[in-house]
């Protein structure tokens, strides 16, 4: 079974300054550990809400570390400092709007403010980049909603073969894929 390289990026001025602990990045790692049977190699970053810093971090994780999947948390709302979406759009060659649509649809079941979210996903090289909200509960809900499509997406872009823990979550691959 192949090792999966996963970039985890928390964008938060306060967490990156050590004002509070980054529980969101930890939540992503916990969910990935639960969802995937593969061995995982994590590249973790906690950085400020600065678009150029986010862009360079996403490029580094994709181009240099060759992460199959890069998952961000934070910076997807409407506040002036929320620029993760803009950074993702700037570095991706293809945008996968369905990820954001599905995550907002799921989140709307819990909070009416989900319509304020600007989560998205895109492709850079052989990396899938997925933007998640900042709250651990929302991270898990959103990943449960979109994870079934992630392994096949990564197959299509030439990434490592992901094996889902079928006792926890099912990944979808078309017959013959």
GROMACS .gro file of N, CA and C in nm:
model
  531
    1UNK      N    1   0.085  -0.118   0.000
    1UNK     CA    2   0.000   0.000   0.000
    1UNK      C    3   0.090   0.125   0.000
    2UNK      N    4   0.060   0.219  -0.088
    2UNK     CA    5   0.140   0.340  -0.099
    2UNK      C    6   0.123   0.432   0.021
    3UNK      N    7   0.229   0.505   0.052
    3UNK     CA    8   0.222   0.609   0.153
    3UNK      C    9   0.159   0.732   0.090
    4UNK      N   10   0.066   0.794   0.159
    4UNK     CA   11  -0.002   0.914   0.111
    4UNK      C   12   0.064   1.035   0.175
    5UNK      N   13   0.098   1.133   0.091
    5UNK     CA   14   0.155   1.257   0.142
    5UNK      C   15   0.042   1.359   0.153
    6UNK      N   16   0.023   1.410   0.274
    6UNK     CA   17  -0.087   1.503   0.300
    6UNK      C   18  -0.032   1.632   0.360
    7UNK      N   19  -0.061   1.743   0.295
    7UNK     CA   20  -0.028   1.874   0.348
    7UNK      C   21  -0.144   1.923   0.432
    8UNK      N   22  -0.117   1.972   0.550
    8UNK     CA   23  -0.219   2.028   0.638
    8UNK      C   24  -0.179   2.172   0.667
    9UNK      N   25  -0.265   2.266   0.628
    9UNK     CA   26  -0.234   2.408   0.642
    9UNK      C   27  -0.342   2.478   0.722
   10UNK      N   28  -0.305   2.531   0.837
   10UNK     CA   29  -0.396   2.614   0.915
   10UNK      C   30  -0.359   2.759   0.887
   11UNK      N   31  -0.457   2.837   0.842
   11UNK     CA   32  -0.434   2.980   0.822
   11UNK      C   33  -0.505   3.054   0.934
   12UNK      N   34  -0.423   3.110   1.023
   12UNK     CA   35  -0.476   3.181   1.138
   12UNK      C   36  -0.369   3.273   1.193
   13UNK      N   37  -0.399   3.402   1.197
   13UNK     CA   38  -0.304   3.497   1.255
   13UNK      C   39  -0.274   3.461   1.400
   14UNK      N   40  -0.378   3.432   1.477
   14UNK     CA   41  -0.360   3.407   1.621
   14UNK      C   42  -0.292   3.274   1.651
   15UNK      N   43  -0.333   3.167   1.582
   15UNK     CA   44  -0.269   3.037   1.607
   15UNK      C   45  -0.123   3.040   1.562
   16UNK      N   46  -0.096   3.105   1.449
   16UNK     CA   47   0.043   3.110   1.400
   16UNK      C   48   0.132   3.194   1.492
   17UNK      N   49   0.072   3.288   1.566
   17UNK     CA   50   0.146   3.371   1.661
   17UNK      C   51   0.155   3.306   1.799
   18UNK      N   52   0.094   3.188   1.816
   18UNK     CA   53   0.100   3.118   1.944
   18UNK      C   54   0.001   3.170   2.047
   19UNK      N   55  -0.095   3.253   2.005
   19UNK     CA   56  -0.194   3.307   2.098
   19UNK      C   57  -0.290   3.197   2.143
   20UNK      N   58  -0.321   3.105   2.054
   20UNK     CA   59  -0.396   2.987   2.093
   20UNK      C   60  -0.349   2.867   2.013
   21UNK      N   61  -0.384   2.749   2.064
   21UNK     CA   62  -0.343   2.624   2.003
   21UNK      C   63  -0.422   2.598   1.876
   22UNK      N   64  -0.356   2.541   1.777
   22UNK     CA   65  -0.423   2.505   1.652
   22UNK      C   66  -0.491   2.370   1.667
   23UNK      N   67  -0.619   2.372   1.701
   23UNK     CA   68  -0.694   2.247   1.712
   23UNK      C   69  -0.753   2.204   1.578
   24UNK      N   70  -0.762   2.296   1.483
   24UNK     CA   71  -0.819   2.265   1.352
   24UNK      C   72  -0.726   2.177   1.269
   25UNK      N   73  -0.598   2.211   1.267
   25UNK     CA   74  -0.502   2.128   1.194
   25UNK      C   75  -0.497   1.987   1.252
   26UNK      N   76  -0.503   1.977   1.383
   26UNK     CA   77  -0.505   1.847   1.452
   26UNK      C   78  -0.631   1.770   1.412
   27UNK      N   79  -0.744   1.840   1.400
   27UNK     CA   80  -0.870   1.775   1.361
   27UNK      C   81  -0.859   1.713   1.221
   28UNK      N   82  -0.794   1.783   1.130
   28UNK     CA   83  -0.776   1.729   0.994
   28UNK      C   84  -0.694   1.600   1.000
   29UNK      N   85  -0.584   1.603   1.073
   29UNK     CA   86  -0.498   1.485   1.085
   29UNK      C   87  -0.576   1.368   1.147
   30UNK      N   88  -0.655   1.396   1.250
   30UNK     CA   89  -0.734   1.290   1.315
   30UNK      C   90  -0.834   1.227   1.218
   31UNK      N   91  -0.901   1.311   1.137
   31UNK     CA   92  -0.998   1.258   1.041
   31UNK      C   93  -0.927   1.177   0.933
   32UNK      N   94  -0.816   1.226   0.882
   32UNK     CA   95  -0.742   1.152   0.779
   32UNK      C   96  -0.692   1.018   0.834
   33UNK      N   97  -0.646   1.017   0.959
   33UNK     CA   98  -0.603   0.891   1.021
   33UNK      C   99  -0.719   0.793   1.032
   34UNK      N  100  -0.838   0.845   1.057
   34UNK     CA  101  -0.957   0.761   1.069
   34UNK      C  102  -1.004   0.712   0.931
   35UNK      N  103  -0.998   0.797   0.829
   35UNK     CA  104  -1.054   0.766   0.697
   35UNK      C  105  -0.962   0.681   0.609
   36UNK      N  106  -0.830   0.690   0.626
   36UNK     CA  107  -0.737   0.623   0.535
   36UNK      C  108  -0.661   0.509   0.602
   37UNK      N  109  -0.651   0.397   0.531
   37UNK     CA  110  -0.573   0.284   0.580
   37UNK      C  111  -0.425   0.296   0.542
   38UNK      N  112  -0.395   0.376   0.441
   38UNK     CA  113  -0.256   0.393   0.398
   38UNK      C  114  -0.171   0.451   0.511
   39UNK      N  115  -0.041   0.427   0.502
   39UNK     CA  116   0.054   0.502   0.584
   39UNK      C  117   0.047   0.646   0.534
   40UNK      N  118   0.062   0.741   0.625
   40UNK     CA  119   0.049   0.883   0.588
   40UNK      C  120   0.173   0.959   0.632
   41UNK      N  121   0.215   1.050   0.546
   41UNK     CA  122   0.327   1.140   0.575
   41UNK      C  123   0.267   1.280   0.574
   42UNK      N  124   0.267   1.346   0.689
   42UNK     CA  125   0.205   1.478   0.698
   42UNK      C  126   0.310   1.588   0.688
   43UNK      N  127   0.276   1.691   0.615
   43UNK     CA  128   0.352   1.817   0.613
   43UNK      C  129   0.258   1.920   0.672
   44UNK      N  130   0.285   1.964   0.792
   44UNK     CA  131   0.196   2.055   0.864
   44UNK      C  132   0.253   2.196   0.866
   45UNK      N  133   0.165   2.293   0.842
   45UNK     CA  134   0.203   2.434   0.851
   45UNK      C  135   0.091   2.511   0.922
   46UNK      N  136   0.130   2.601   1.009
   46UNK     CA  137   0.036   2.695   1.072
   46UNK      C  138   0.089   2.833   1.039
   47UNK      N  139   0.015   2.904   0.955
   47UNK     CA  140   0.065   3.029   0.898
   47UNK      C  141  -0.037   3.142   0.915
   48UNK      N  142   0.009   3.268   0.906
   48UNK     CA  143  -0.085   3.380   0.918
   48UNK      C  144  -0.174   3.394   0.793
   49UNK      N  145  -0.281   3.469   0.810
   49UNK     CA  146  -0.376   3.497   0.700
   49UNK      C  147  -0.318   3.602   0.607
   50UNK      N  148  -0.217   3.563   0.532
   50UNK     CA  149  -0.153   3.652   0.436
   50UNK      C  150  -0.153   3.579   0.302
   51UNK      N  151  -0.217   3.637   0.202
   51UNK     CA  152  -0.236   3.565   0.076
   51UNK      C  153  -0.104   3.516   0.016
   52UNK      N  154  -0.003   3.601   0.012
   52UNK     CA  155   0.124   3.559  -0.050
   52UNK      C  156   0.187   3.442   0.027
   53UNK      N  157   0.173   3.443   0.159
   53UNK     CA  158   0.227   3.333   0.241
   53UNK      C  159   0.149   3.204   0.215
   54UNK      N  160   0.018   3.216   0.205
   54UNK     CA  161  -0.065   3.098   0.178
   54UNK      C  162  -0.031   3.042   0.040
   55UNK      N  163  -0.020   3.129  -0.059
   55UNK     CA  164   0.015   3.085  -0.195
   55UNK      C  165   0.149   3.013  -0.197
   56UNK      N  166   0.251   3.071  -0.135
   56UNK     CA  167   0.384   3.008  -0.137
   56UNK      C  168   0.383   2.875  -0.062
   57UNK      N  169   0.304   2.866   0.044
   57UNK     CA  170   0.293   2.740   0.120
   57UNK      C  171   0.226   2.632   0.036
   58UNK      N  172   0.117   2.667  -0.032
   58UNK     CA  173   0.048   2.570  -0.118
   58UNK      C  174   0.140   2.524  -0.232
   59UNK      N  175   0.215   2.617  -0.291
   59UNK     CA  176   0.309   2.582  -0.399
   59UNK      C  177   0.418   2.488  -0.346
   60UNK      N  178   0.472   2.521  -0.229
   60UNK     CA  179   0.577   2.438  -0.170
   60UNK      C  180   0.527   2.296  -0.144
   61UNK      N  181   0.408   2.283  -0.086
   61UNK     CA  182   0.355   2.151  -0.053
   61UNK      C  183   0.325   2.069  -0.179
   62UNK      N  184   0.280   2.137  -0.284
   62UNK     CA  185   0.250   2.068  -0.410
   62UNK      C  186   0.376   2.041  -0.491
   63UNK      N  187   0.454   2.144  -0.516
   63UNK     CA  188   0.566   2.134  -0.609
   63UNK      C  189   0.690   2.069  -0.549
   64UNK      N  190   0.722   2.101  -0.425
   64UNK     CA  191   0.844   2.050  -0.364
   64UNK      C  192   0.821   1.921  -0.283
   65UNK      N  193   0.717   1.920  -0.200
   65UNK     CA  194   0.691   1.803  -0.116
   65UNK      C  195   0.606   1.698  -0.186
   66UNK      N  196   0.548   1.735  -0.301
   66UNK     CA  197   0.468   1.641  -0.382
   66UNK      C  198   0.354   1.579  -0.303
   67UNK      N  199   0.283   1.661  -0.225
   67UNK     CA  200   0.167   1.612  -0.150
   67UNK      C  201   0.058   1.568  -0.247
   68UNK      N  202  -0.003   1.454  -0.218
   68UNK     CA  203  -0.117   1.407  -0.298
   68UNK      C  204  -0.240   1.492  -0.267
   69UNK      N  205  -0.255   1.524  -0.140
   69UNK     CA  206  -0.371   1.599  -0.091
   69UNK      C  207  -0.320   1.710   0.000
   70UNK      N  208  -0.373   1.830  -0.019
   70UNK     CA  209  -0.342   1.943   0.069
   70UNK      C  210  -0.475   1.993   0.123
   71UNK      N  211  -0.488   1.992   0.254
   71UNK     CA  212  -0.613   2.032   0.317
   71UNK      C  213  -0.585   2.157   0.400
   72UNK      N  214  -0.662   2.263   0.373
   72UNK     CA  215  -0.645   2.387   0.448
   72UNK      C  216  -0.764   2.403   0.543
   73UNK      N  217  -0.740   2.478   0.649
   73UNK     CA  218  -0.848   2.512   0.741
   73UNK      C  219  -0.835   2.659   0.778
   74UNK      N  220  -0.947   2.727   0.774
   74UNK     CA  221  -0.951   2.869   0.807
   74UNK      C  222  -0.939   2.958   0.685
   75UNK      N  223  -0.981   3.082   0.702
   75UNK     CA  224  -0.966   3.182   0.597
   75UNK      C  225  -1.063   3.173   0.482
   76UNK      N  226  -1.179   3.106   0.502
   76UNK     CA  227  -1.275   3.090   0.392
   76UNK      C  228  -1.402   3.172   0.410
   77UNK      N  229  -1.407   3.255   0.511
   77UNK     CA  230  -1.526   3.336   0.536
   77UNK      C  231  -1.519   3.470   0.463
   78UNK      N  232  -1.609   3.561   0.497
   78UNK     CA  233  -1.615   3.691   0.430
   78UNK      C  234  -1.531   3.801   0.495
   79UNK      N  235  -1.466   3.772   0.608
   79UNK     CA  236  -1.389   3.876   0.677
   79UNK      C  237  -1.274   3.925   0.589
   80UNK      N  238  -1.228   4.045   0.613
   80UNK     CA  239  -1.122   4.104   0.532
   80UNK      C  240  -0.995   4.019   0.532
   81UNK      N  241  -0.962   3.955   0.644
   81UNK     CA  242  -0.840   3.874   0.654
   81UNK      C  243  -0.857   3.733   0.596
   82UNK      N  244  -0.978   3.695   0.556
   82UNK     CA  245  -1.004   3.561   0.502
   82UNK      C  246  -0.963   3.556   0.355
   83UNK      N  247  -0.842   3.506   0.328
   83UNK     CA  248  -0.791   3.506   0.190
   83UNK      C  249  -0.743   3.368   0.143
   84UNK      N  250  -0.777   3.262   0.216
   84UNK     CA  251  -0.735   3.128   0.174
   84UNK      C  252  -0.796   3.092   0.039
   85UNK      N  253  -0.921   3.128   0.018
   85UNK     CA  254  -0.986   3.098  -0.109
   85UNK      C  255  -0.914   3.167  -0.225
   86UNK      N  256  -0.880   3.294  -0.208
   86UNK     CA  257  -0.810   3.367  -0.313
   86UNK      C  258  -0.674   3.304  -0.343
   87UNK      N  259  -0.604   3.263  -0.238
   87UNK     CA  260  -0.474   3.198  -0.257
   87UNK      C  261  -0.488   3.066  -0.333
   88UNK      N  262  -0.590   2.989  -0.297
   88UNK     CA  263  -0.614   2.861  -0.365
   88UNK      C  264  -0.647   2.884  -0.512
   89UNK      N  265  -0.735   2.979  -0.539
   89UNK     CA  266  -0.770   3.009  -0.678
   89UNK      C  267  -0.648   3.053  -0.758
   90UNK      N  268  -0.558   3.128  -0.695
   90UNK     CA  269  -0.440   3.181  -0.762
   90UNK      C  270  -0.338   3.072  -0.800
   91UNK      N  271  -0.331   2.963  -0.722
   91UNK     CA  272  -0.227   2.864  -0.747
   91UNK      C  273  -0.276   2.740  -0.822
   92UNK      N  274  -0.407   2.725  -0.838
   92UNK     CA  275  -0.461   2.605  -0.902
   92UNK      C  276  -0.481   2.624  -1.052
   93UNK      N  277  -0.460   2.516  -1.128
   93UNK     CA  278  -0.485   2.519  -1.272
   93UNK      C  279  -0.629   2.483  -1.304
   94UNK      N  280  -0.694   2.409  -1.214
   94UNK     CA  281  -0.834   2.370  -1.231
   94UNK      C  282  -0.905   2.386  -1.097
   95UNK      N  283  -1.026   2.440  -1.102
   95UNK     CA  284  -1.108   2.456  -0.982
   95UNK      C  285  -1.220   2.353  -0.986
   96UNK      N  286  -1.245   2.291  -0.873
   96UNK     CA  287  -1.350   2.189  -0.861
   96UNK      C  288  -1.461   2.244  -0.773
   97UNK      N  289  -1.551   2.321  -0.835
   97UNK     CA  290  -1.656   2.391  -0.762
   97UNK      C  291  -1.747   2.299  -0.681
   98UNK      N  292  -1.764   2.176  -0.726
   98UNK     CA  293  -1.853   2.083  -0.658
   98UNK      C  294  -1.816   2.058  -0.513
   99UNK      N  295  -1.687   2.064  -0.481
   99UNK     CA  296  -1.645   2.044  -0.342
   99UNK      C  297  -1.705   2.151  -0.252
  100UNK      N  298  -1.690   2.277  -0.290
  100UNK     CA  299  -1.745   2.386  -0.209
  100UNK      C  300  -1.896   2.378  -0.200
  101UNK      N  301  -1.960   2.347  -0.314
  101UNK     CA  302  -2.106   2.336  -0.315
  101UNK      C  303  -2.153   2.229  -0.217
  102UNK      N  304  -2.087   2.113  -0.220
  102UNK     CA  305  -2.127   2.003  -0.132
  102UNK      C  306  -2.102   2.036   0.015
  103UNK      N  307  -1.988   2.098   0.044
  103UNK     CA  308  -1.958   2.132   0.184
  103UNK      C  309  -2.057   2.235   0.238
  104UNK      N  310  -2.092   2.334   0.156
  104UNK     CA  311  -2.191   2.433   0.201
  104UNK      C  312  -2.328   2.369   0.220
  105UNK      N  313  -2.366   2.278   0.131
  105UNK     CA  314  -2.496   2.210   0.144
  105UNK      C  315  -2.503   2.133   0.276
  106UNK      N  316  -2.397   2.062   0.309
  106UNK     CA  317  -2.395   1.986   0.435
  106UNK      C  318  -2.396   2.081   0.555
  107UNK      N  319  -2.315   2.184   0.550
  107UNK     CA  320  -2.305   2.278   0.662
  107UNK      C  321  -2.436   2.353   0.686
  108UNK      N  322  -2.513   2.377   0.580
  108UNK     CA  323  -2.641   2.446   0.595
  108UNK      C  324  -2.741   2.368   0.680
  109UNK      N  325  -2.721   2.238   0.692
  109UNK     CA  326  -2.807   2.156   0.779
  109UNK      C  327  -2.787   2.193   0.926
  110UNK      N  328  -2.671   2.252   0.957
  110UNK     CA  329  -2.636   2.283   1.095
  110UNK      C  330  -2.641   2.432   1.129
  111UNK      N  331  -2.597   2.517   1.035
  111UNK     CA  332  -2.593   2.660   1.062
  111UNK      C  333  -2.632   2.741   0.938
  112UNK      N  334  -2.718   2.842   0.955
  112UNK     CA  335  -2.759   2.923   0.839
  112UNK      C  336  -2.645   3.008   0.784
  113UNK      N  337  -2.542   3.031   0.863
  113UNK     CA  338  -2.430   3.113   0.816
  113UNK      C  339  -2.336   3.037   0.721
  114UNK      N  340  -2.366   2.910   0.693
  114UNK     CA  341  -2.284   2.833   0.597
  114UNK      C  342  -2.283   2.900   0.460
  115UNK      N  343  -2.385   2.980   0.430
  115UNK     CA  344  -2.387   3.048   0.301
  115UNK      C  345  -2.277   3.153   0.290
  116UNK      N  346  -2.216   3.189   0.403
  116UNK     CA  347  -2.106   3.285   0.402
  116UNK      C  348  -1.973   3.219   0.367
  117UNK      N  349  -1.969   3.088   0.366
  117UNK     CA  350  -1.844   3.016   0.342
  117UNK      C  351  -1.806   3.021   0.195
  118UNK      N  352  -1.676   3.034   0.171
  118UNK     CA  353  -1.626   3.040   0.033
  118UNK      C  354  -1.529   2.925   0.006
  119UNK      N  355  -1.552   2.811   0.073
  119UNK     CA  356  -1.467   2.694   0.053
  119UNK      C  357  -1.466   2.653  -0.092
  120UNK      N  358  -1.353   2.602  -0.135
  120UNK     CA  359  -1.340   2.552  -0.271
  120UNK      C  360  -1.237   2.441  -0.273
  121UNK      N  361  -1.208   2.390  -0.391
  121UNK     CA  362  -1.104   2.290  -0.410
  121UNK      C  363  -1.048   2.308  -0.550
  122UNK      N  364  -0.925   2.264  -0.567
  122UNK     CA  365  -0.864   2.276  -0.698
  122UNK      C  366  -0.744   2.184  -0.713
  123UNK      N  367  -0.693   2.183  -0.835
  123UNK     CA  368  -0.579   2.098  -0.870
  123UNK      C  369  -0.458   2.185  -0.899
  124UNK      N  370  -0.347   2.147  -0.842
  124UNK     CA  371  -0.217   2.205  -0.877
  124UNK      C  372  -0.123   2.087  -0.900
  125UNK      N  373  -0.080   2.068  -1.024
  125UNK     CA  374   0.005   1.954  -1.057
  125UNK      C  375  -0.065   1.825  -1.023
  126UNK      N  376  -0.002   1.742  -0.938
  126UNK     CA  377  -0.062   1.615  -0.895
  126UNK      C  378  -0.121   1.625  -0.756
  127UNK      N  379  -0.152   1.747  -0.713
  127UNK     CA  380  -0.208   1.769  -0.579
  127UNK      C  381  -0.351   1.819  -0.587
  128UNK      N  382  -0.435   1.764  -0.501
  128UNK     CA  383  -0.570   1.815  -0.481
  128UNK      C  384  -0.565   1.904  -0.357
  129UNK      N  385  -0.611   2.028  -0.371
  129UNK     CA  386  -0.617   2.122  -0.259
  129UNK      C  387  -0.762   2.141  -0.221
  130UNK      N  388  -0.795   2.119  -0.093
  130UNK     CA  389  -0.932   2.133  -0.044
  130UNK      C  390  -0.932   2.232   0.071
  131UNK      N  391  -1.016   2.336   0.061
  131UNK     CA  392  -1.031   2.435   0.168
  131UNK      C  393  -1.145   2.393   0.260
  132UNK      N  394  -1.118   2.388   0.389
  132UNK     CA  395  -1.219   2.353   0.489
  132UNK      C  396  -1.242   2.471   0.582
  133UNK      N  397  -1.356   2.468   0.654
  133UNK     CA  398  -1.379   2.572   0.755
  133UNK      C  399  -1.283   2.554   0.873
  134UNK      N  400  -1.293   2.642   0.970
  134UNK     CA  401  -1.198   2.644   1.081
  134UNK      C  402  -1.237   2.567   1.205
  135UNK      N  403  -1.360   2.528   1.220
  135UNK     CA  404  -1.404   2.460   1.343
  135UNK      C  405  -1.391   2.309   1.328
  136UNK      N  406  -1.332   2.239   1.428
  136UNK     CA  407  -1.314   2.094   1.418
  136UNK      C  408  -1.441   2.016   1.384
  137UNK      N  409  -1.554   2.052   1.443
  137UNK     CA  410  -1.680   1.983   1.413
  137UNK      C  411  -1.716   2.000   1.266
  138UNK      N  412  -1.701   2.121   1.214
  138UNK     CA  413  -1.731   2.149   1.074
  138UNK      C  414  -1.631   2.080   0.980
  139UNK      N  415  -1.507   2.070   1.023
  139UNK     CA  416  -1.405   2.002   0.943
  139UNK      C  417  -1.448   1.858   0.919
  140UNK      N  418  -1.488   1.789   1.025
  140UNK     CA  419  -1.529   1.649   1.011
  140UNK      C  420  -1.654   1.637   0.924
  141UNK      N  421  -1.753   1.722   0.946
  141UNK     CA  422  -1.876   1.717   0.866
  141UNK      C  423  -1.846   1.740   0.718
  142UNK      N  424  -1.761   1.836   0.689
  142UNK     CA  425  -1.729   1.867   0.549
  142UNK      C  426  -1.646   1.755   0.485
  143UNK      N  427  -1.550   1.702   0.559
  143UNK     CA  428  -1.470   1.592   0.503
  143UNK      C  429  -1.556   1.468   0.480
  144UNK      N  430  -1.650   1.440   0.570
  144UNK     CA  431  -1.741   1.327   0.547
  144UNK      C  432  -1.820   1.346   0.418
  145UNK      N  433  -1.853   1.471   0.386
  145UNK     CA  434  -1.933   1.501   0.267
  145UNK      C  435  -1.855   1.486   0.137
  146UNK      N  436  -1.726   1.523   0.138
  146UNK     CA  437  -1.650   1.524   0.012
  146UNK      C  438  -1.547   1.411  -0.001
  147UNK      N  439  -1.511   1.348   0.110
  147UNK     CA  440  -1.406   1.245   0.102
  147UNK      C  441  -1.438   1.133   0.003
  148UNK      N  442  -1.564   1.087  -0.009
  148UNK     CA  443  -1.590   0.978  -0.103
  148UNK      C  444  -1.537   1.004  -0.246
  149UNK      N  445  -1.524   1.130  -0.285
  149UNK     CA  446  -1.474   1.163  -0.419
  149UNK      C  447  -1.323   1.187  -0.422
  150UNK      N  448  -1.260   1.206  -0.308
  150UNK     CA  449  -1.118   1.243  -0.305
  150UNK      C  450  -1.025   1.134  -0.360
  151UNK      N  451  -1.036   1.008  -0.319
  151UNK     CA  452  -0.943   0.908  -0.372
  151UNK      C  453  -0.947   0.896  -0.525
  152UNK      N  454  -1.065   0.896  -0.583
  152UNK     CA  455  -1.075   0.885  -0.729
  152UNK      C  456  -1.020   1.010  -0.797
  153UNK      N  457  -1.046   1.126  -0.740
  153UNK     CA  458  -0.991   1.250  -0.794
  153UNK      C  459  -0.838   1.242  -0.796
  154UNK      N  460  -0.780   1.194  -0.688
  154UNK     CA  461  -0.634   1.183  -0.681
  154UNK      C  462  -0.583   1.078  -0.780
  155UNK      N  463  -0.659   0.971  -0.802
  155UNK     CA  464  -0.625   0.875  -0.908
  155UNK      C  465  -0.615   0.947  -1.043
  156UNK      N  466  -0.716   1.029  -1.071
  156UNK     CA  467  -0.725   1.096  -1.202
  156UNK      C  468  -0.612   1.196  -1.226
  157UNK      N  469  -0.555   1.252  -1.119
  157UNK     CA  470  -0.449   1.352  -1.138
  157UNK      C  471  -0.309   1.292  -1.116
  158UNK      N  472  -0.302   1.159  -1.102
  158UNK     CA  473  -0.173   1.093  -1.094
  158UNK      C  474  -0.112   1.084  -0.956
  159UNK      N  475  -0.194   1.096  -0.852
  159UNK     CA  476  -0.145   1.085  -0.716
  159UNK      C  477  -0.142   0.942  -0.668
  160UNK      N  478  -0.099   0.922  -0.545
  160UNK     CA  479  -0.090   0.789  -0.486
  160UNK      C  480  -0.230   0.729  -0.466
  161UNK      N  481  -0.237   0.597  -0.467
  161UNK     CA  482  -0.364   0.526  -0.454
  161UNK      C  483  -0.407   0.524  -0.307
  162UNK      N  484  -0.518   0.589  -0.280
  162UNK     CA  485  -0.570   0.597  -0.143
  162UNK      C  486  -0.665   0.481  -0.115
  163UNK      N  487  -0.647   0.421   0.002
  163UNK     CA  488  -0.734   0.312   0.045
  163UNK      C  489  -0.815   0.361   0.164
  164UNK      N  490  -0.946   0.373   0.143
  164UNK     CA  491  -1.035   0.421   0.248
  164UNK      C  492  -1.062   0.310   0.350
  165UNK      N  493  -1.080   0.350   0.473
  165UNK     CA  494  -1.122   0.258   0.578
  165UNK      C  495  -1.272   0.240   0.563
  166UNK      N  496  -1.311   0.135   0.492
  166UNK     CA  497  -1.451   0.113   0.456
  166UNK      C  498  -1.543   0.093   0.578
  167UNK      N  499  -1.486   0.064   0.693
  167UNK     CA  500  -1.567   0.053   0.814
  167UNK      C  501  -1.611   0.191   0.863
  168UNK      N  502  -1.543   0.295   0.816
  168UNK     CA  503  -1.570   0.432   0.861
  168UNK      C  504  -1.634   0.516   0.750
  169UNK      N  505  -1.578   0.504   0.628
  169UNK     CA  506  -1.627   0.585   0.516
  169UNK      C  507  -1.599   0.511   0.386
  170UNK      N  508  -1.688   0.526   0.292
  170UNK     CA  509  -1.671   0.459   0.163
  170UNK      C  510  -1.624   0.559   0.059
  171UNK      N  511  -1.523   0.518  -0.016
  171UNK     CA  512  -1.475   0.599  -0.130
  171UNK      C  513  -1.543   0.546  -0.254
  172UNK      N  514  -1.570   0.634  -0.349
  172UNK     CA  515  -1.634   0.591  -0.473
  172UNK      C  516  -1.533   0.593  -0.587
  173UNK      N  517  -1.524   0.481  -0.655
  173UNK     CA  518  -1.448   0.471  -0.779
  173UNK      C  519  -1.539   0.402  -0.878
  174UNK      N  520  -1.550   0.454  -1.002
  174UNK     CA  521  -1.634   0.386  -1.101
  174UNK      C  522  -1.584   0.243  -1.127
  175UNK      N  523  -1.674   0.158  -1.168
  175UNK     CA  524  -1.635   0.020  -1.199
  175UNK      C  525  -1.525   0.021  -1.305
  176UNK      N  526  -1.425  -0.058  -1.284
  176UNK     CA  527  -1.314  -0.065  -1.379
  176UNK      C  528  -1.208   0.040  -1.358
  177UNK      N  529  -1.228   0.129  -1.261
  177UNK     CA  530  -1.128   0.234  -1.237
  177UNK      C  531  -1.019   0.184  -1.146
   0.00000   0.00000   0.00000
